[in-house]
Each structure stands twice: as C-alpha cells, then as structure tokens.
Amino acid sequence: MRNPFARLATRDTARPSLRDRAAALKASASRVIRRKPVDAAPVLAAEPVAPDAVSPALAALVSEWSAMLAHENAEGSAGRDVSAEGYRKRVALHRAILSHPARSLADLAAKAPIFREEADNEASPAGSVETLPFLAWQCVLRDLSTLTAARPAVAADPIFAAIAETRRLTQARAIAADLPQPEGSIDPLPEQNAATDAFFAHVDGVLLKTVPTTAAGCVALARFAVEFLADEGWVLDEQDGNEHTRILDLIARSPMLDKAPTDRPFAPDFSGMSANALMRTYAALKMASDIMGLSTWAVQGEIGGNRILDAENDRLSFFQNDITDELARRGQPDNRGEAARRCDALIDRALACGEYDEVARLASEANAKGL
C-alpha cells in the first residue's frame, strides 16, 4: 500500500522557471569549461584503474541522474509540474558527476549523458550562430565517440534497466492512486488495479530475479531498496516475513563477487593491546561465531544468504586465529589468572581447528603448571 500521508503533503510552489534553470546549467557549464588548470583541485594519487572499468560510484550517480531526468521529461510531456525538491536533487547529482574525477576513459565516457544535456542547454535557436560553450560540449562528445569507437563494447548491467522500470511503474501507481474516486465508492478503480498488477508483475518477475553483473549495479540495487522504503513507507522485497532477503541473494550471486580475493585478510596489529584486552576480544568473537552458527536456519535454501554467512564465519575465524597466535607469541604471563585464561583460549581455538595433538600438549602444560 502507498504512504497514507502522501496526499497531505503540499506541493512545493517554489519551482524555478525555465529561464532560471537554463541560467543555472549555463553557469555550471561555464565554470567547467573556463576554469584554468591552476584553479583546478589537485588530483590525489589513486590506484590504477583498468581502461574498461567504470568507477562504481560514478556509474551509480549517472544512473540515478538519468532516471530522474527521464522522470522530469515524462512529467513535462504529460503536462505536470516537476517538484522543486526533485529538481534540486537532480542538479545536486549533476554537480557531483561533473566534479567526480575520471580515472579512465571509461569514466569519461560514462559522463556522456551529462555532456549531452549540457550541449542541449547551450544550443542556439535554429538559424543562429552556435555559442562557443555549445561547440565545446559538441567537441567533447565527438572526441569521446571517436576514442571509444574502437573499444569492445561492455555489456550493460541489466539491473539498471530493471530499476529504472520499477521507478516508472512506482510513479504510474502514484498517478493512478490520485485519480478521483466516484462518489460513494471505495473500490479501487480499474486503472489503479492495472497499475498495481503491472508494478508487482515487474518487481516479482524481473527486478527480484535480475542478478547485477557489476559493482555499480550491486550498489544501485542496494541503494534503491533503501530509498524505496524511505519514499514509499514499505519494504519492496518482503517474503515469508523476511525483508530484503531476495535482494541480498541477488547481490551475493553477482559475478563481481567471484573476482574478490579469496585469501585470508592481513592480520590486524595487536601489539598495542594488553593480554586481558586480547582475551576479552577473543571471547566476544567466539560468542559472535556461536550466534552466527545458530542463525543459518534464517537463510536456509538462499544461496546468496549462505555465502554471506560463510564469508562472515571465515572472517570471525581468521580474527580468532590471529588473536591466539598473538597470545602464543607473547608466552606465558606472570599473572596466574591471565595465564589460566590464556591457556583456556589457546585450547579452545586448537579444539575448534581440530588440532587435537596441540590440545593434548596445552592441557598437559597447564596441568604441570597447576593452572
């Protein structure tokens, strides 16, 4: 169901005029084009990026901006006003994209929709001489097209189209919900039923079955789920009393996860921690592992959920190994109580790892010292 308070919201009448919008966009383009190199912000050192890799953060920004622009255009074509808040949000995204540093040609090409919008806003009336800002944007677009023409095309992540269609159908439901109701009737209108059926058919049949193929797609899907709850007041993905499990499953099954390093992480530096602090941390991590083991029923049959739990269990296990390695490296404490707790932790970890000979050795050592 829709947010019952949505009808009570008053429309923001402070909508900028077309002249104001054109002036703002022109000023934005002018700043980008005319800024001298000495005024540019210093470029921070960054890790090398593959030439075909688009920054996930940039891709998510462009995707959200494109969806908002498409929504504005659809509203304008239908003769409806665009809210000032929505316009301000899109302009903020516009600025963020222009200020995002390109680390590769793919990053620069990802900004092409922004450049085309800038060029359209600088276009002169038919028969007039084109302005230099317009020619500058046209030059950028032409050169980008030339440089990327010979590059192999990278398949688009299908999740972006699925999210964009979900946004459109959400808006269609909102429009249908605002249709006038016949006097004395509380039954849904045929248009409302049709919009609702189309929405859920797409969500259940497409969106929640589309696996993101890029890191940017994973980010966009997670962000969309959070934004949908904030905007609509209800959870997009709810099944058998569980929330967002199908979305988590889609993200976990993304081929991007197969490219992640599978080696154990570097051990943290425990040198500054006391023996007591190490043993308290070990006890907390062991408790977390025990609780994690009891929670597997919640994702039984969910491939993605099981992979997330397995990865988290591995992480906790690595940390416990690192702590007991540090305790073993430091040797026997002088304090009898600390020595006993250290021995308990070492025996517990050796037992968890199936190192039974080490368990016997540690137990024998503890008995010999009366711990």
mmCIF file of C-alpha atoms in Angstrom:
data_model
loop_
_atom_site.group_PDB
_atom_site.id
_atom_site.type_symbol
_atom_site.label_atom_id
_atom_site.label_comp_id
_atom_site.label_asym_id
_atom_site.label_seq_id
_atom_site.Cartn_x
_atom_site.Cartn_y
_atom_site.Cartn_z
ATOM 1 C CA MET A 1 0.000 0.000 0.000
ATOM 2 C CA ARG A 2 1.091 3.577 -0.569
ATOM 3 C CA ASN A 3 2.048 6.010 2.145
ATOM 4 C CA PRO A 4 -1.311 7.197 3.580
ATOM 5 C CA PHE A 5 0.174 10.612 4.332
ATOM 6 C CA ALA A 6 1.319 11.258 0.754
ATOM 7 C CA ARG A 7 -1.892 13.172 -0.085
ATOM 8 C CA LEU A 8 -1.335 15.520 2.837
ATOM 9 C CA ALA A 9 1.995 16.785 1.503
ATOM 10 C CA THR A 10 1.714 20.250 -0.009
ATOM 11 C CA ARG A 11 3.295 20.883 -3.365
ATOM 12 C CA ASP A 12 6.412 22.997 -3.290
ATOM 13 C CA THR A 13 5.429 26.060 -5.276
ATOM 14 C CA ALA A 14 8.961 27.452 -5.381
ATOM 15 C CA ARG A 15 9.628 25.813 -8.729
ATOM 16 C CA PRO A 16 12.398 27.513 -10.713
ATOM 17 C CA SER A 17 11.431 28.951 -14.060
ATOM 18 C CA LEU A 18 12.852 27.650 -17.329
ATOM 19 C CA ARG A 19 14.963 30.797 -17.531
ATOM 20 C CA ASP A 20 16.395 30.134 -14.048
ATOM 21 C CA ARG A 21 17.125 26.522 -14.922
ATOM 22 C CA ALA A 22 18.847 27.463 -18.171
ATOM 23 C CA ALA A 23 20.925 30.106 -16.403
ATOM 24 C CA ALA A 24 21.990 27.646 -13.698
ATOM 25 C CA LEU A 25 23.022 24.998 -16.196
ATOM 26 C CA LYS A 26 24.819 27.557 -18.365
ATOM 27 C CA ALA A 27 26.745 28.824 -15.351
ATOM 28 C CA SER A 28 27.679 25.261 -14.439
ATOM 29 C CA ALA A 29 28.986 24.579 -17.943
ATOM 30 C CA SER A 30 30.884 27.858 -17.999
ATOM 31 C CA ARG A 31 32.675 27.032 -14.772
ATOM 32 C CA VAL A 32 33.703 23.639 -16.076
ATOM 33 C CA ILE A 33 34.834 24.927 -19.476
ATOM 34 C CA ARG A 34 36.577 28.150 -18.498
ATOM 35 C CA ARG A 35 38.290 27.052 -15.313
ATOM 36 C CA LYS A 36 42.044 27.460 -15.630
ATOM 37 C CA PRO A 37 44.274 24.488 -14.847
ATOM 38 C CA VAL A 38 45.897 26.358 -11.940
ATOM 39 C CA ASP A 39 42.488 26.720 -10.280
ATOM 40 C CA ALA A 40 41.659 23.045 -10.550
ATOM 41 C CA ALA A 41 41.640 20.963 -7.407
ATOM 42 C CA PRO A 42 44.796 18.867 -7.001
ATOM 43 C CA VAL A 43 44.385 15.318 -8.252
ATOM 44 C CA LEU A 44 45.052 12.809 -5.497
ATOM 45 C CA ALA A 45 47.058 9.712 -6.199
ATOM 46 C CA ALA A 46 44.860 6.720 -6.936
ATOM 47 C CA GLU A 47 45.227 3.079 -7.714
ATOM 48 C CA PRO A 48 45.480 2.314 -11.457
ATOM 49 C CA VAL A 49 42.101 1.548 -12.974
ATOM 50 C CA ALA A 50 41.520 -0.814 -15.872
ATOM 51 C CA PRO A 51 40.685 1.133 -19.056
ATOM 52 C CA ASP A 52 37.315 -0.619 -19.387
ATOM 53 C CA ALA A 53 36.328 -0.215 -15.730
ATOM 54 C CA VAL A 54 33.851 2.481 -14.731
ATOM 55 C CA SER A 55 34.023 3.748 -11.168
ATOM 56 C CA PRO A 56 31.075 2.147 -9.305
ATOM 57 C CA ALA A 57 30.371 5.420 -7.503
ATOM 58 C CA LEU A 58 30.283 7.371 -10.777
ATOM 59 C CA ALA A 59 28.107 4.770 -12.505
ATOM 60 C CA ALA A 60 25.610 4.890 -9.634
ATOM 61 C CA LEU A 61 25.471 8.710 -9.790
ATOM 62 C CA VAL A 62 24.903 8.749 -13.562
ATOM 63 C CA SER A 63 22.248 6.032 -13.318
ATOM 64 C CA GLU A 64 20.308 7.934 -10.654
ATOM 65 C CA TRP A 65 20.653 11.232 -12.530
ATOM 66 C CA SER A 66 19.436 9.647 -15.795
ATOM 67 C CA ALA A 67 16.406 8.133 -14.062
ATOM 68 C CA MET A 68 15.495 11.486 -12.500
ATOM 69 C CA LEU A 69 15.892 13.325 -15.820
ATOM 70 C CA ALA A 70 13.708 10.744 -17.586
ATOM 71 C CA HIS A 71 11.079 11.208 -14.876
ATOM 72 C CA GLU A 72 11.192 15.010 -15.287
ATOM 73 C CA ASN A 73 10.803 14.700 -19.058
ATOM 74 C CA ALA A 74 7.875 12.301 -18.663
ATOM 75 C CA GLU A 75 6.162 14.656 -16.229
ATOM 76 C CA GLY A 76 6.701 17.593 -18.574
ATOM 77 C CA SER A 77 5.322 15.660 -21.553
ATOM 78 C CA ALA A 78 2.222 14.826 -19.515
ATOM 79 C CA GLY A 79 1.718 18.493 -18.622
ATOM 80 C CA ARG A 80 2.538 18.018 -14.953
ATOM 81 C CA ASP A 81 4.839 20.211 -12.873
ATOM 82 C CA VAL A 82 8.147 18.884 -11.571
ATOM 83 C CA SER A 83 8.658 19.414 -7.854
ATOM 84 C CA ALA A 84 11.317 21.927 -6.890
ATOM 85 C CA GLU A 85 12.788 19.407 -4.456
ATOM 86 C CA GLY A 86 13.191 16.810 -7.211
ATOM 87 C CA TYR A 87 14.804 19.391 -9.472
ATOM 88 C CA ARG A 88 17.229 20.463 -6.747
ATOM 89 C CA LYS A 89 18.186 16.847 -6.097
ATOM 90 C CA ARG A 90 18.913 16.256 -9.786
ATOM 91 C CA VAL A 91 21.030 19.424 -10.013
ATOM 92 C CA ALA A 92 22.991 18.250 -6.963
ATOM 93 C CA LEU A 93 23.646 14.940 -8.721
ATOM 94 C CA HIS A 94 24.586 16.878 -11.871
ATOM 95 C CA ARG A 95 27.223 18.822 -9.940
ATOM 96 C CA ALA A 96 28.519 15.682 -8.229
ATOM 97 C CA ILE A 97 29.022 13.937 -11.572
ATOM 98 C CA LEU A 98 30.849 16.910 -13.102
ATOM 99 C CA SER A 99 33.141 17.142 -10.071
ATOM 100 C CA HIS A 100 33.856 13.391 -9.977
ATOM 101 C CA PRO A 101 37.428 12.829 -11.290
ATOM 102 C CA ALA A 102 37.708 10.465 -14.254
ATOM 103 C CA ARG A 103 40.316 7.769 -13.624
ATOM 104 C CA SER A 104 39.920 6.117 -17.026
ATOM 105 C CA LEU A 105 38.470 6.641 -20.482
ATOM 106 C CA ALA A 106 35.509 4.532 -19.383
ATOM 107 C CA ASP A 107 34.833 7.004 -16.556
ATOM 108 C CA LEU A 108 34.912 9.904 -19.016
ATOM 109 C CA ALA A 109 32.587 8.086 -21.421
ATOM 110 C CA ALA A 110 30.188 7.375 -18.539
ATOM 111 C CA LYS A 111 29.671 11.136 -18.212
ATOM 112 C CA ALA A 112 28.451 11.429 -21.832
ATOM 113 C CA PRO A 113 24.743 11.785 -20.845
ATOM 114 C CA ILE A 114 25.683 14.807 -18.714
ATOM 115 C CA PHE A 115 27.708 16.321 -21.554
ATOM 116 C CA ARG A 116 24.797 15.847 -23.986
ATOM 117 C CA GLU A 117 22.439 17.588 -21.561
ATOM 118 C CA GLU A 118 24.896 20.487 -21.237
ATOM 119 C CA ALA A 119 25.160 20.732 -25.030
ATOM 120 C CA ASP A 120 21.366 20.754 -25.421
ATOM 121 C CA ASN A 121 21.077 23.607 -22.932
ATOM 122 C CA GLU A 122 23.693 25.639 -24.819
ATOM 123 C CA ALA A 123 22.136 25.067 -28.267
ATOM 124 C CA SER A 124 21.128 28.228 -30.120
ATOM 125 C CA PRO A 125 17.777 28.730 -31.879
ATOM 126 C CA ALA A 126 17.568 27.485 -35.450
ATOM 127 C CA GLY A 127 19.383 29.783 -37.852
ATOM 128 C CA SER A 128 21.566 31.375 -35.156
ATOM 129 C CA VAL A 129 25.300 31.060 -34.753
ATOM 130 C CA GLU A 130 26.162 28.369 -32.218
ATOM 131 C CA THR A 131 27.779 29.544 -28.990
ATOM 132 C CA LEU A 132 31.313 28.558 -28.025
ATOM 133 C CA PRO A 133 30.113 26.579 -24.959
ATOM 134 C CA PHE A 134 27.843 24.522 -27.232
ATOM 135 C CA LEU A 135 30.712 23.859 -29.652
ATOM 136 C CA ALA A 136 32.943 22.900 -26.722
ATOM 137 C CA TRP A 137 30.482 20.288 -25.476
ATOM 138 C CA GLN A 138 29.996 19.009 -29.029
ATOM 139 C CA CYS A 139 33.766 18.684 -29.347
ATOM 140 C CA VAL A 140 33.956 16.661 -26.134
ATOM 141 C CA LEU A 141 31.172 14.331 -27.278
ATOM 142 C CA ARG A 142 32.685 13.890 -30.749
ATOM 143 C CA ASP A 143 36.144 13.091 -29.404
ATOM 144 C CA LEU A 144 34.738 10.667 -26.846
ATOM 145 C CA SER A 145 32.833 8.886 -29.597
ATOM 146 C CA THR A 146 35.994 8.638 -31.711
ATOM 147 C CA LEU A 147 38.163 7.350 -28.860
ATOM 148 C CA THR A 148 35.674 4.743 -27.689
ATOM 149 C CA ALA A 149 34.528 3.558 -31.140
ATOM 150 C CA ALA A 150 37.324 1.019 -31.493
ATOM 151 C CA ARG A 151 36.957 -0.313 -27.965
ATOM 152 C CA PRO A 152 34.983 -3.510 -27.377
ATOM 153 C CA ALA A 153 31.529 -2.766 -26.038
ATOM 154 C CA VAL A 154 30.959 -3.794 -22.438
ATOM 155 C CA ALA A 155 27.590 -5.400 -21.836
ATOM 156 C CA ALA A 156 25.297 -3.156 -19.820
ATOM 157 C CA ASP A 157 24.318 -4.331 -16.365
ATOM 158 C CA PRO A 158 20.649 -5.406 -16.699
ATOM 159 C CA ILE A 159 19.833 -4.291 -13.159
ATOM 160 C CA PHE A 160 19.887 -0.618 -14.179
ATOM 161 C CA ALA A 161 17.061 -1.111 -16.697
ATOM 162 C CA ALA A 162 15.114 -3.145 -14.129
ATOM 163 C CA ILE A 163 15.481 -0.386 -11.517
ATOM 164 C CA ALA A 164 14.516 2.341 -13.999
ATOM 165 C CA GLU A 165 11.357 0.442 -14.966
ATOM 166 C CA THR A 166 10.489 -0.064 -11.294
ATOM 167 C CA ARG A 167 10.771 3.687 -10.745
ATOM 168 C CA ARG A 168 8.468 4.312 -13.710
ATOM 169 C CA LEU A 169 5.868 1.818 -12.515
ATOM 170 C CA THR A 170 6.039 3.253 -8.988
ATOM 171 C CA GLN A 171 5.243 6.671 -10.402
ATOM 172 C CA ALA A 172 2.434 5.184 -12.505
ATOM 173 C CA ARG A 173 0.877 3.696 -9.352
ATOM 174 C CA ALA A 174 1.094 7.057 -7.606
ATOM 175 C CA ILE A 175 -0.614 8.795 -10.526
ATOM 176 C CA ALA A 176 -3.361 6.157 -10.625
ATOM 177 C CA ALA A 177 -3.874 6.439 -6.859
ATOM 178 C CA ASP A 178 -4.554 10.164 -7.235
ATOM 179 C CA LEU A 179 -7.375 9.659 -9.738
ATOM 180 C CA PRO A 180 -10.743 10.963 -8.452
ATOM 181 C CA GLN A 181 -12.876 8.296 -6.828
ATOM 182 C CA PRO A 182 -16.569 8.017 -7.804
ATOM 183 C CA GLU A 183 -18.806 9.406 -5.100
ATOM 184 C CA GLY A 184 -19.771 6.802 -2.534
ATOM 185 C CA SER A 185 -17.296 4.184 -3.810
ATOM 186 C CA ILE A 186 -14.250 2.831 -2.009
ATOM 187 C CA ASP A 187 -13.417 0.129 -4.557
ATOM 188 C CA PRO A 188 -10.135 0.506 -6.473
ATOM 189 C CA LEU A 189 -10.521 1.917 -9.957
ATOM 190 C CA PRO A 190 -9.639 -0.308 -12.943
ATOM 191 C CA GLU A 191 -6.687 1.989 -13.651
ATOM 192 C CA GLN A 192 -5.435 1.518 -10.088
ATOM 193 C CA ASN A 193 -5.725 -2.267 -10.296
ATOM 194 C CA ALA A 194 -3.905 -2.297 -13.635
ATOM 195 C CA ALA A 195 -1.073 -0.104 -12.331
ATOM 196 C CA THR A 196 -0.694 -2.251 -9.201
ATOM 197 C CA ASP A 197 -0.696 -5.516 -11.175
ATOM 198 C CA ALA A 198 1.918 -4.167 -13.605
ATOM 199 C CA PHE A 199 4.101 -2.971 -10.725
ATOM 200 C CA PHE A 200 4.162 -6.256 -8.824
ATOM 201 C CA ALA A 201 4.491 -8.328 -12.008
ATOM 202 C CA HIS A 202 7.670 -6.407 -12.816
ATOM 203 C CA VAL A 203 9.053 -6.432 -9.258
ATOM 204 C CA ASP A 204 8.477 -10.161 -8.702
ATOM 205 C CA GLY A 205 9.142 -11.283 -12.260
ATOM 206 C CA VAL A 206 12.030 -9.020 -13.304
ATOM 207 C CA LEU A 207 13.613 -6.840 -10.617
ATOM 208 C CA LEU A 208 13.919 -9.541 -7.945
ATOM 209 C CA LYS A 209 15.220 -12.056 -10.492
ATOM 210 C CA THR A 210 17.869 -9.868 -12.149
ATOM 211 C CA VAL A 211 21.398 -10.506 -10.880
ATOM 212 C CA PRO A 212 23.632 -7.399 -11.004
ATOM 213 C CA THR A 213 26.707 -8.006 -13.157
ATOM 214 C CA THR A 214 28.787 -5.030 -11.995
ATOM 215 C CA ALA A 215 29.842 -3.494 -8.703
ATOM 216 C CA ALA A 216 27.916 -0.351 -9.656
ATOM 217 C CA GLY A 217 24.814 -2.476 -10.210
ATOM 218 C CA CYS A 218 25.136 -4.027 -6.748
ATOM 219 C CA VAL A 219 25.439 -0.554 -5.231
ATOM 220 C CA ALA A 220 22.464 0.760 -7.226
ATOM 221 C CA LEU A 221 20.204 -2.147 -6.216
ATOM 222 C CA ALA A 222 21.042 -1.810 -2.518
ATOM 223 C CA ARG A 223 20.594 1.970 -2.628
ATOM 224 C CA PHE A 224 17.275 1.651 -4.467
ATOM 225 C CA ALA A 225 15.908 -0.767 -1.842
ATOM 226 C CA VAL A 226 16.747 1.704 0.937
ATOM 227 C CA GLU A 227 15.366 4.711 -0.960
ATOM 228 C CA PHE A 228 12.150 2.862 -1.831
ATOM 229 C CA LEU A 229 11.459 2.167 1.845
ATOM 230 C CA ALA A 230 12.141 5.814 2.728
ATOM 231 C CA ASP A 231 9.959 7.188 -0.091
ATOM 232 C CA GLU A 232 7.049 4.724 -0.076
ATOM 233 C CA GLY A 233 6.964 3.669 3.573
ATOM 234 C CA TRP A 234 7.024 -0.084 2.940
ATOM 235 C CA VAL A 235 9.571 -2.748 2.026
ATOM 236 C CA LEU A 236 9.968 -3.551 -1.655
ATOM 237 C CA ASP A 237 11.235 -7.089 -1.029
ATOM 238 C CA GLU A 238 9.271 -8.951 1.645
ATOM 239 C CA GLN A 239 8.757 -12.705 1.549
ATOM 240 C CA ASP A 240 7.579 -15.078 4.291
ATOM 241 C CA GLY A 241 8.156 -12.416 6.929
ATOM 242 C CA ASN A 242 11.735 -11.761 5.791
ATOM 243 C CA GLU A 243 12.848 -8.420 4.387
ATOM 244 C CA HIS A 244 15.332 -7.850 1.552
ATOM 245 C CA THR A 245 16.496 -11.493 1.512
ATOM 246 C CA ARG A 246 15.948 -11.809 -2.247
ATOM 247 C CA ILE A 247 17.833 -8.574 -2.902
ATOM 248 C CA LEU A 248 20.713 -9.778 -0.723
ATOM 249 C CA ASP A 249 20.653 -13.062 -2.620
ATOM 250 C CA LEU A 250 20.896 -11.242 -5.975
ATOM 251 C CA ILE A 251 23.847 -9.152 -4.806
ATOM 252 C CA ALA A 252 25.586 -12.186 -3.312
ATOM 253 C CA ARG A 253 25.217 -14.094 -6.610
ATOM 254 C CA SER A 254 26.730 -11.268 -8.644
ATOM 255 C CA PRO A 255 29.729 -12.434 -10.716
ATOM 256 C CA MET A 256 31.553 -9.416 -9.293
ATOM 257 C CA LEU A 257 31.919 -11.346 -6.017
ATOM 258 C CA ASP A 258 33.820 -14.089 -7.827
ATOM 259 C CA LYS A 259 36.517 -11.520 -8.610
ATOM 260 C CA ALA A 260 37.085 -10.702 -4.944
ATOM 261 C CA PRO A 261 40.280 -12.021 -3.328
ATOM 262 C CA THR A 262 39.698 -15.320 -1.560
ATOM 263 C CA ASP A 263 42.859 -15.314 0.575
ATOM 264 C CA ARG A 264 42.598 -14.572 4.273
ATOM 265 C CA PRO A 265 42.902 -10.885 5.196
ATOM 266 C CA PHE A 266 46.024 -9.414 6.735
ATOM 267 C CA ALA A 267 46.187 -9.909 10.495
ATOM 268 C CA PRO A 268 45.495 -6.730 12.487
ATOM 269 C CA ASP A 269 48.287 -5.250 14.571
ATOM 270 C CA PHE A 270 47.566 -6.450 18.119
ATOM 271 C CA SER A 271 50.883 -5.297 19.569
ATOM 272 C CA GLY A 272 49.295 -2.386 21.430
ATOM 273 C CA MET A 273 46.629 -4.493 23.159
ATOM 274 C CA SER A 274 47.038 -5.938 26.628
ATOM 275 C CA ALA A 275 46.642 -9.656 27.258
ATOM 276 C CA ASN A 276 43.346 -9.011 29.037
ATOM 277 C CA ALA A 277 42.043 -6.965 26.086
ATOM 278 C CA LEU A 278 43.049 -9.718 23.662
ATOM 279 C CA MET A 279 41.268 -12.396 25.679
ATOM 280 C CA ARG A 280 38.119 -10.287 26.044
ATOM 281 C CA THR A 281 38.129 -9.687 22.297
ATOM 282 C CA TYR A 282 38.609 -13.399 21.655
ATOM 283 C CA ALA A 283 35.648 -14.234 23.902
ATOM 284 C CA ALA A 284 33.452 -11.699 22.073
ATOM 285 C CA LEU A 285 34.428 -13.067 18.654
ATOM 286 C CA LYS A 286 33.805 -16.643 19.806
ATOM 287 C CA MET A 287 30.348 -15.660 21.028
ATOM 288 C CA ALA A 288 29.662 -13.980 17.668
ATOM 289 C CA SER A 289 30.719 -17.175 15.857
ATOM 290 C CA ASP A 290 28.420 -19.281 18.032
ATOM 291 C CA ILE A 291 25.470 -16.962 17.388
ATOM 292 C CA MET A 292 26.265 -16.898 13.662
ATOM 293 C CA GLY A 293 26.152 -20.682 13.605
ATOM 294 C CA LEU A 294 22.671 -20.647 15.144
ATOM 295 C CA SER A 295 21.337 -18.215 12.520
ATOM 296 C CA THR A 296 21.806 -20.382 9.427
ATOM 297 C CA TRP A 297 18.176 -21.502 9.552
ATOM 298 C CA ALA A 298 17.118 -17.956 8.614
ATOM 299 C CA VAL A 299 18.652 -18.273 5.149
ATOM 300 C CA GLN A 300 18.149 -21.970 4.558
ATOM 301 C CA GLY A 301 17.810 -22.517 0.825
ATOM 302 C CA GLU A 302 19.019 -18.992 -0.001
ATOM 303 C CA ILE A 303 22.280 -19.409 -1.921
ATOM 304 C CA GLY A 304 23.324 -15.795 -1.539
ATOM 305 C CA GLY A 305 22.484 -15.680 2.155
ATOM 306 C CA ASN A 306 24.520 -18.825 2.831
ATOM 307 C CA ARG A 307 27.503 -17.321 1.017
ATOM 308 C CA ILE A 308 27.319 -14.188 3.147
ATOM 309 C CA LEU A 309 27.151 -16.234 6.364
ATOM 310 C CA ASP A 310 30.055 -18.432 5.248
ATOM 311 C CA ALA A 311 32.184 -15.378 4.479
ATOM 312 C CA GLU A 312 31.351 -13.811 7.851
ATOM 313 C CA ASN A 313 32.164 -17.043 9.683
ATOM 314 C CA ASP A 314 35.513 -17.193 7.886
ATOM 315 C CA ARG A 315 36.256 -13.609 8.882
ATOM 316 C CA LEU A 316 35.478 -14.291 12.545
ATOM 317 C CA SER A 317 37.551 -17.464 12.433
ATOM 318 C CA PHE A 318 40.550 -15.617 10.986
ATOM 319 C CA PHE A 319 40.388 -12.996 13.719
ATOM 320 C CA GLN A 320 40.247 -15.647 16.449
ATOM 321 C CA ASN A 321 43.279 -17.380 14.936
ATOM 322 C CA ASP A 322 45.140 -14.068 14.813
ATOM 323 C CA ILE A 323 44.424 -13.359 18.487
ATOM 324 C CA THR A 324 45.512 -16.801 19.710
ATOM 325 C CA ASP A 325 48.645 -16.576 17.534
ATOM 326 C CA GLU A 326 49.467 -13.288 19.281
ATOM 327 C CA LEU A 327 48.815 -14.808 22.723
ATOM 328 C CA ALA A 328 51.049 -17.772 21.900
ATOM 329 C CA ARG A 329 53.795 -15.466 20.598
ATOM 330 C CA ARG A 330 53.854 -13.457 23.845
ATOM 331 C CA GLY A 331 54.436 -16.508 26.011
ATOM 332 C CA GLN A 332 53.199 -17.314 29.494
ATOM 333 C CA PRO A 333 52.052 -14.267 31.552
ATOM 334 C CA ASP A 334 53.392 -13.841 35.076
ATOM 335 C CA ASN A 335 49.893 -13.292 36.441
ATOM 336 C CA ARG A 336 48.350 -16.687 37.289
ATOM 337 C CA GLY A 337 44.804 -15.641 36.357
ATOM 338 C CA GLU A 338 45.909 -14.276 32.977
ATOM 339 C CA ALA A 339 47.936 -17.425 32.349
ATOM 340 C CA ALA A 340 44.878 -19.610 33.001
ATOM 341 C CA ARG A 341 42.636 -17.565 30.706
ATOM 342 C CA ARG A 342 45.325 -17.573 28.003
ATOM 343 C CA CYS A 343 45.572 -21.349 28.238
ATOM 344 C CA ASP A 344 41.772 -21.681 28.006
ATOM 345 C CA ALA A 345 41.730 -19.543 24.840
ATOM 346 C CA LEU A 346 44.565 -21.497 23.198
ATOM 347 C CA ILE A 347 42.958 -24.858 23.998
ATOM 348 C CA ASP A 348 39.549 -23.658 22.794
ATOM 349 C CA ARG A 349 40.991 -22.482 19.483
ATOM 350 C CA ALA A 350 43.061 -25.604 18.909
ATOM 351 C CA LEU A 351 39.975 -27.722 19.584
ATOM 352 C CA ALA A 352 37.887 -25.634 17.135
ATOM 353 C CA CYS A 353 40.555 -26.145 14.455
ATOM 354 C CA GLY A 354 40.725 -29.903 15.046
ATOM 355 C CA GLU A 355 44.341 -29.761 16.280
ATOM 356 C CA TYR A 356 43.938 -32.466 18.917
ATOM 357 C CA ASP A 357 47.653 -33.071 19.451
ATOM 358 C CA GLU A 358 48.026 -29.370 20.278
ATOM 359 C CA VAL A 359 45.063 -29.628 22.659
ATOM 360 C CA ALA A 360 46.762 -32.506 24.498
ATOM 361 C CA ARG A 361 50.066 -30.619 24.673
ATOM 362 C CA LEU A 362 48.457 -27.439 26.040
ATOM 363 C CA ALA A 363 46.395 -29.405 28.581
ATOM 364 C CA SER A 364 49.479 -31.255 29.775
ATOM 365 C CA GLU A 365 51.372 -27.968 30.103
ATOM 366 C CA ALA A 366 48.505 -26.419 32.085
ATOM 367 C CA ASN A 367 48.353 -29.394 34.457
ATOM 368 C CA ALA A 368 52.090 -29.254 35.007
ATOM 369 C CA LYS A 369 51.865 -25.591 35.995
ATOM 370 C CA GLY A 370 48.762 -26.081 38.127
ATOM 371 C CA LEU A 371 46.577 -23.759 36.030
#
